[in-house]
Amino acid sequence: MTEGKRTPWVVGVSGASGTPYAAAVLRGLLAAGESVDLVVSRASRLTLLDETGIAFRDAHWRDDLAEWLERGADGKPATFGRPELDGVRYWGAGDLAAGPSSGSYLVKGMLIVPASTACVAGVALGLSKDLLQRVASVTLKERRRLVVAVRETPLNGQTLKHLVTLDEAGAVVLPASPAFYAGATHIQDLVDFVAGRVLDAAGVPHQLYRRWKGELGGSRLPQGSSGSSGSSGASGGA
């Protein structure tokens, strides 16, 4: 792919707990043949170190990212094959002159996974205090797709107001809320469900979770059978 034709998704990783969600989204984008511009906030480096033991370094981002994407949600290394990272471009969180900081830099949209409440507040208020927040503001002003996978519980009133502001601005507010109707048997299944919903919101095809087909008990059937389930149908019941 030539640089002139490259139109990536920007993936922003904030300091909230939930780095396995970001890894699953990144694997899904790369598996779908999408290009990625990656922004890892300073706070998220501490979370990544705490949750995985990986120290994410600007000078060695490619090796650190590969190790991260190989790791499973349960923390086990080499759970997944080594990813092909030719389609990934990394921008430092303090680089406000980076390509995605301008609306003239063409991207498909931005996925913030996970999104901390501090990140949500910064984007809702238009603070642009770092590259992640700046790119989110640019994404909104250019009317591109912005998916905000907020990861916090419980939510206070101020954060709820910020999320409403983002919704009114055109963002997709997507709580990192795993569902169980898809037949999860492992922590990776729950992580992949959330990652799959993020990719659904972005319109990126994937096979990360079993979609709902309108058949009760489908989650107990073998994957690939006629009763396989997934998506949003089962979660909407009263």
Coordinates of C-alpha atoms in Angstrom, one line a residue:
M1 CA 0.0 0.0 0.0
T2 CA 1.5 3.4 -1.0
E3 CA 1.5 6.2 1.5
G4 CA -0.7 8.3 -0.8
K5 CA -3.5 5.8 -0.7
R6 CA -3.2 4.9 2.9
T7 CA -6.3 5.8 4.9
P8 CA -5.9 4.4 8.5
W9 CA -8.0 4.1 11.5
V10 CA -6.6 5.9 14.5
V11 CA -6.5 3.8 17.6
G12 CA -6.1 5.8 20.8
V13 CA -5.2 3.9 24.1
S14 CA -5.9 5.9 27.2
G15 CA -4.9 5.1 30.8
A16 CA -8.1 3.2 31.8
S17 CA -7.8 -0.4 32.8
G18 CA -8.5 -2.7 29.8
T19 CA -5.4 -2.9 27.7
P20 CA -6.6 -6.4 26.4
Y21 CA -9.5 -4.6 24.8
A22 CA -7.1 -2.4 22.8
A23 CA -5.0 -5.4 21.8
A24 CA -8.1 -7.3 20.5
V25 CA -9.2 -4.3 18.5
L26 CA -5.8 -3.8 17.0
R27 CA -5.6 -7.5 16.1
G28 CA -9.1 -7.3 14.5
L29 CA -8.2 -4.2 12.4
L30 CA -5.0 -5.8 11.2
A31 CA -6.8 -9.1 10.4
A32 CA -9.3 -7.1 8.3
G33 CA -6.5 -5.6 6.3
E34 CA -6.9 -2.1 7.8
S35 CA -4.1 0.4 8.3
V36 CA -3.7 1.8 11.8
D37 CA -2.3 4.9 13.3
L38 CA -1.6 4.2 17.0
V39 CA -1.5 6.7 19.8
V40 CA -0.6 5.4 23.3
S41 CA -1.1 8.0 26.1
R42 CA 1.5 8.4 28.8
A43 CA -1.0 7.2 31.5
S44 CA -1.8 4.1 29.4
R45 CA 1.9 3.0 29.5
L46 CA 1.6 2.6 33.3
T47 CA -1.6 0.6 32.9
L48 CA 0.0 -1.6 30.2
L49 CA 3.0 -2.2 32.4
D50 CA 0.7 -3.1 35.3
E51 CA -1.6 -5.4 33.4
T52 CA 0.9 -7.1 31.1
G53 CA 4.4 -6.4 32.4
I54 CA 5.3 -4.7 29.0
A55 CA 7.1 -1.4 29.1
F56 CA 6.0 0.4 25.9
R57 CA 8.9 2.5 24.6
D58 CA 8.8 5.1 21.8
A59 CA 12.2 3.9 20.4
H60 CA 11.1 0.3 20.4
W61 CA 7.4 0.5 19.9
R62 CA 7.3 -2.1 17.1
D63 CA 8.8 -4.8 19.3
D64 CA 6.8 -3.8 22.3
L65 CA 3.5 -3.7 20.3
A66 CA 4.2 -7.1 18.8
E67 CA 4.8 -8.6 22.3
W68 CA 1.5 -6.9 23.5
L69 CA -0.6 -8.2 20.6
E70 CA 0.8 -11.8 21.1
R71 CA -0.3 -11.8 24.7
G72 CA -3.7 -13.2 25.6
A73 CA -6.3 -11.5 27.8
D74 CA -5.3 -13.9 30.7
G75 CA -1.7 -12.5 30.5
K76 CA -0.1 -15.5 28.9
P77 CA 2.6 -14.6 26.3
A78 CA 2.7 -16.0 22.8
T79 CA -1.1 -16.8 22.9
F80 CA -1.5 -15.3 19.4
G81 CA 0.9 -15.4 16.4
R82 CA 3.3 -12.6 15.8
P83 CA 1.4 -9.8 14.0
E84 CA 2.4 -8.2 10.8
L85 CA 2.9 -4.5 11.6
D86 CA 3.7 -3.0 8.2
G87 CA 0.2 -1.3 8.3
V88 CA 0.8 0.4 11.6
R89 CA 2.2 3.8 12.2
Y90 CA 3.0 5.0 15.7
W91 CA 2.7 8.6 16.9
G92 CA 4.0 9.8 20.3
A93 CA 1.3 11.2 22.7
G94 CA 3.2 14.5 23.0
D95 CA 3.6 15.0 19.3
L96 CA 1.0 17.6 18.6
A97 CA 2.5 18.2 15.1
A98 CA 1.7 14.5 14.2
G99 CA -0.2 13.9 11.0
P100 CA -3.6 13.0 12.6
S101 CA -3.6 16.3 14.5
S102 CA -4.8 18.0 11.3
G103 CA -8.1 17.5 9.6
S104 CA -6.3 17.4 6.3
Y105 CA -4.7 14.2 7.2
L106 CA -7.1 11.6 5.9
V107 CA -8.3 8.9 8.3
K108 CA -11.4 6.7 8.4
G109 CA -12.1 7.6 12.0
M110 CA -10.9 7.0 15.5
L111 CA -11.4 4.3 18.1
I112 CA -10.5 5.1 21.7
V113 CA -10.1 1.8 23.5
P114 CA -10.2 1.9 26.4
A115 CA -11.3 5.4 27.2
S116 CA -10.8 6.7 30.8
T117 CA -13.1 9.2 32.4
A118 CA -10.3 11.8 32.2
C119 CA -10.0 11.1 28.5
V120 CA -13.8 11.4 28.1
A121 CA -13.8 14.7 29.9
G122 CA -10.9 16.1 27.9
V123 CA -12.5 15.2 24.5
A124 CA -16.0 16.4 25.6
L125 CA -14.5 19.8 26.7
G126 CA -12.2 20.0 23.7
L127 CA -9.1 20.4 25.8
S128 CA -6.7 18.7 23.3
K129 CA -4.1 18.4 26.1
D130 CA -2.3 15.6 24.2
L131 CA -2.3 14.0 20.8
L132 CA -5.0 11.5 21.7
Q133 CA -7.5 14.2 22.7
R134 CA -6.5 16.4 19.8
V135 CA -7.1 13.7 17.3
A136 CA -10.5 13.0 18.9
S137 CA -11.4 16.6 18.6
V138 CA -10.3 16.7 14.9
T139 CA -12.3 13.5 14.3
L140 CA -15.5 15.2 15.6
K141 CA -15.0 18.5 13.8
E142 CA -14.4 16.6 10.5
R143 CA -17.6 14.5 11.1
R144 CA -15.7 11.2 11.0
R145 CA -16.5 8.2 13.1
L146 CA -15.4 8.3 16.7
V147 CA -16.0 5.3 18.9
V148 CA -15.4 5.8 22.6
A149 CA -15.1 2.6 24.6
V150 CA -15.4 4.0 28.1
R151 CA -14.1 1.7 30.8
E152 CA -15.2 2.8 34.3
T153 CA -17.8 1.8 36.9
P154 CA -19.7 3.3 38.5
L155 CA -20.1 6.5 36.5
N156 CA -20.7 9.8 38.3
G157 CA -23.0 12.5 37.0
Q158 CA -20.3 14.6 35.5
T159 CA -18.9 11.7 33.4
L160 CA -22.5 10.9 32.3
K161 CA -22.9 14.5 31.2
H162 CA -19.6 14.3 29.3
L163 CA -20.8 11.1 27.6
V164 CA -24.0 12.8 26.5
T165 CA -22.0 15.6 25.1
L166 CA -20.0 13.2 23.0
D167 CA -23.1 11.4 21.9
E168 CA -24.6 14.7 20.8
A169 CA -21.4 15.6 19.0
G170 CA -21.8 12.4 16.9
A171 CA -19.5 10.0 18.7
V172 CA -20.5 6.4 19.4
V173 CA -20.4 5.9 23.2
L174 CA -19.6 2.2 23.7
P175 CA -19.2 1.0 27.3
A176 CA -16.7 -1.9 27.7
S177 CA -19.6 -4.1 28.8
P178 CA -19.1 -7.8 27.9
A179 CA -22.2 -9.9 27.2
F180 CA -22.7 -13.6 27.9
Y181 CA -25.2 -14.7 25.3
A182 CA -22.4 -15.4 22.8
G183 CA -21.3 -18.5 24.9
A184 CA -18.1 -17.2 26.5
T185 CA -16.0 -19.9 28.1
H186 CA -12.8 -17.9 28.6
I187 CA -11.8 -14.3 29.5
Q188 CA -10.6 -13.9 26.0
D189 CA -14.2 -14.5 24.7
L190 CA -15.4 -11.6 26.9
V191 CA -12.7 -9.3 25.7
D192 CA -13.2 -10.2 22.1
F193 CA -17.0 -9.5 22.4
V194 CA -16.3 -5.9 23.4
A195 CA -13.6 -5.6 20.7
G196 CA -16.0 -7.0 18.2
R197 CA -18.7 -4.4 19.1
V198 CA -16.1 -1.7 18.7
L199 CA -15.3 -3.0 15.2
D200 CA -19.0 -3.3 14.5
A201 CA -19.5 0.4 15.3
A202 CA -16.6 1.2 13.0
G203 CA -18.1 -1.0 10.2
V204 CA -15.0 -3.3 10.1
P205 CA -15.8 -7.0 9.4
H206 CA -14.6 -9.5 11.9
Q207 CA -15.3 -12.9 13.5
L208 CA -14.5 -12.1 17.1
Y209 CA -17.8 -13.3 18.6
R210 CA -20.9 -15.4 18.0
R211 CA -23.8 -13.3 16.6
W212 CA -27.3 -13.5 17.8
K213 CA -29.6 -15.5 15.4
G214 CA -32.8 -15.4 17.3
E215 CA -32.5 -18.9 18.8
L216 CA -32.6 -19.3 22.6
G217 CA -29.9 -21.5 23.9
G218 CA -27.8 -20.9 20.8
S219 CA -24.8 -20.0 23.0
R220 CA -24.6 -23.6 24.2
L221 CA -24.4 -25.0 20.6
P222 CA -20.9 -25.6 19.1
Q223 CA -19.4 -22.7 17.3
G224 CA -20.3 -22.8 13.6
S225 CA -23.6 -24.7 14.1
S226 CA -26.9 -23.4 12.7
G227 CA -27.8 -22.1 16.2
S228 CA -24.7 -19.9 16.6
S229 CA -25.5 -16.6 18.2
G230 CA -24.0 -13.1 18.5
S231 CA -24.6 -9.3 18.2
S232 CA -27.2 -7.3 20.0
G233 CA -30.4 -9.3 19.9
A234 CA -30.2 -11.2 23.2
S235 CA -28.9 -8.3 25.2
G236 CA -32.0 -6.2 24.5
G237 CA -34.5 -8.4 26.3
A238 CA -36.3 -7.2 29.4

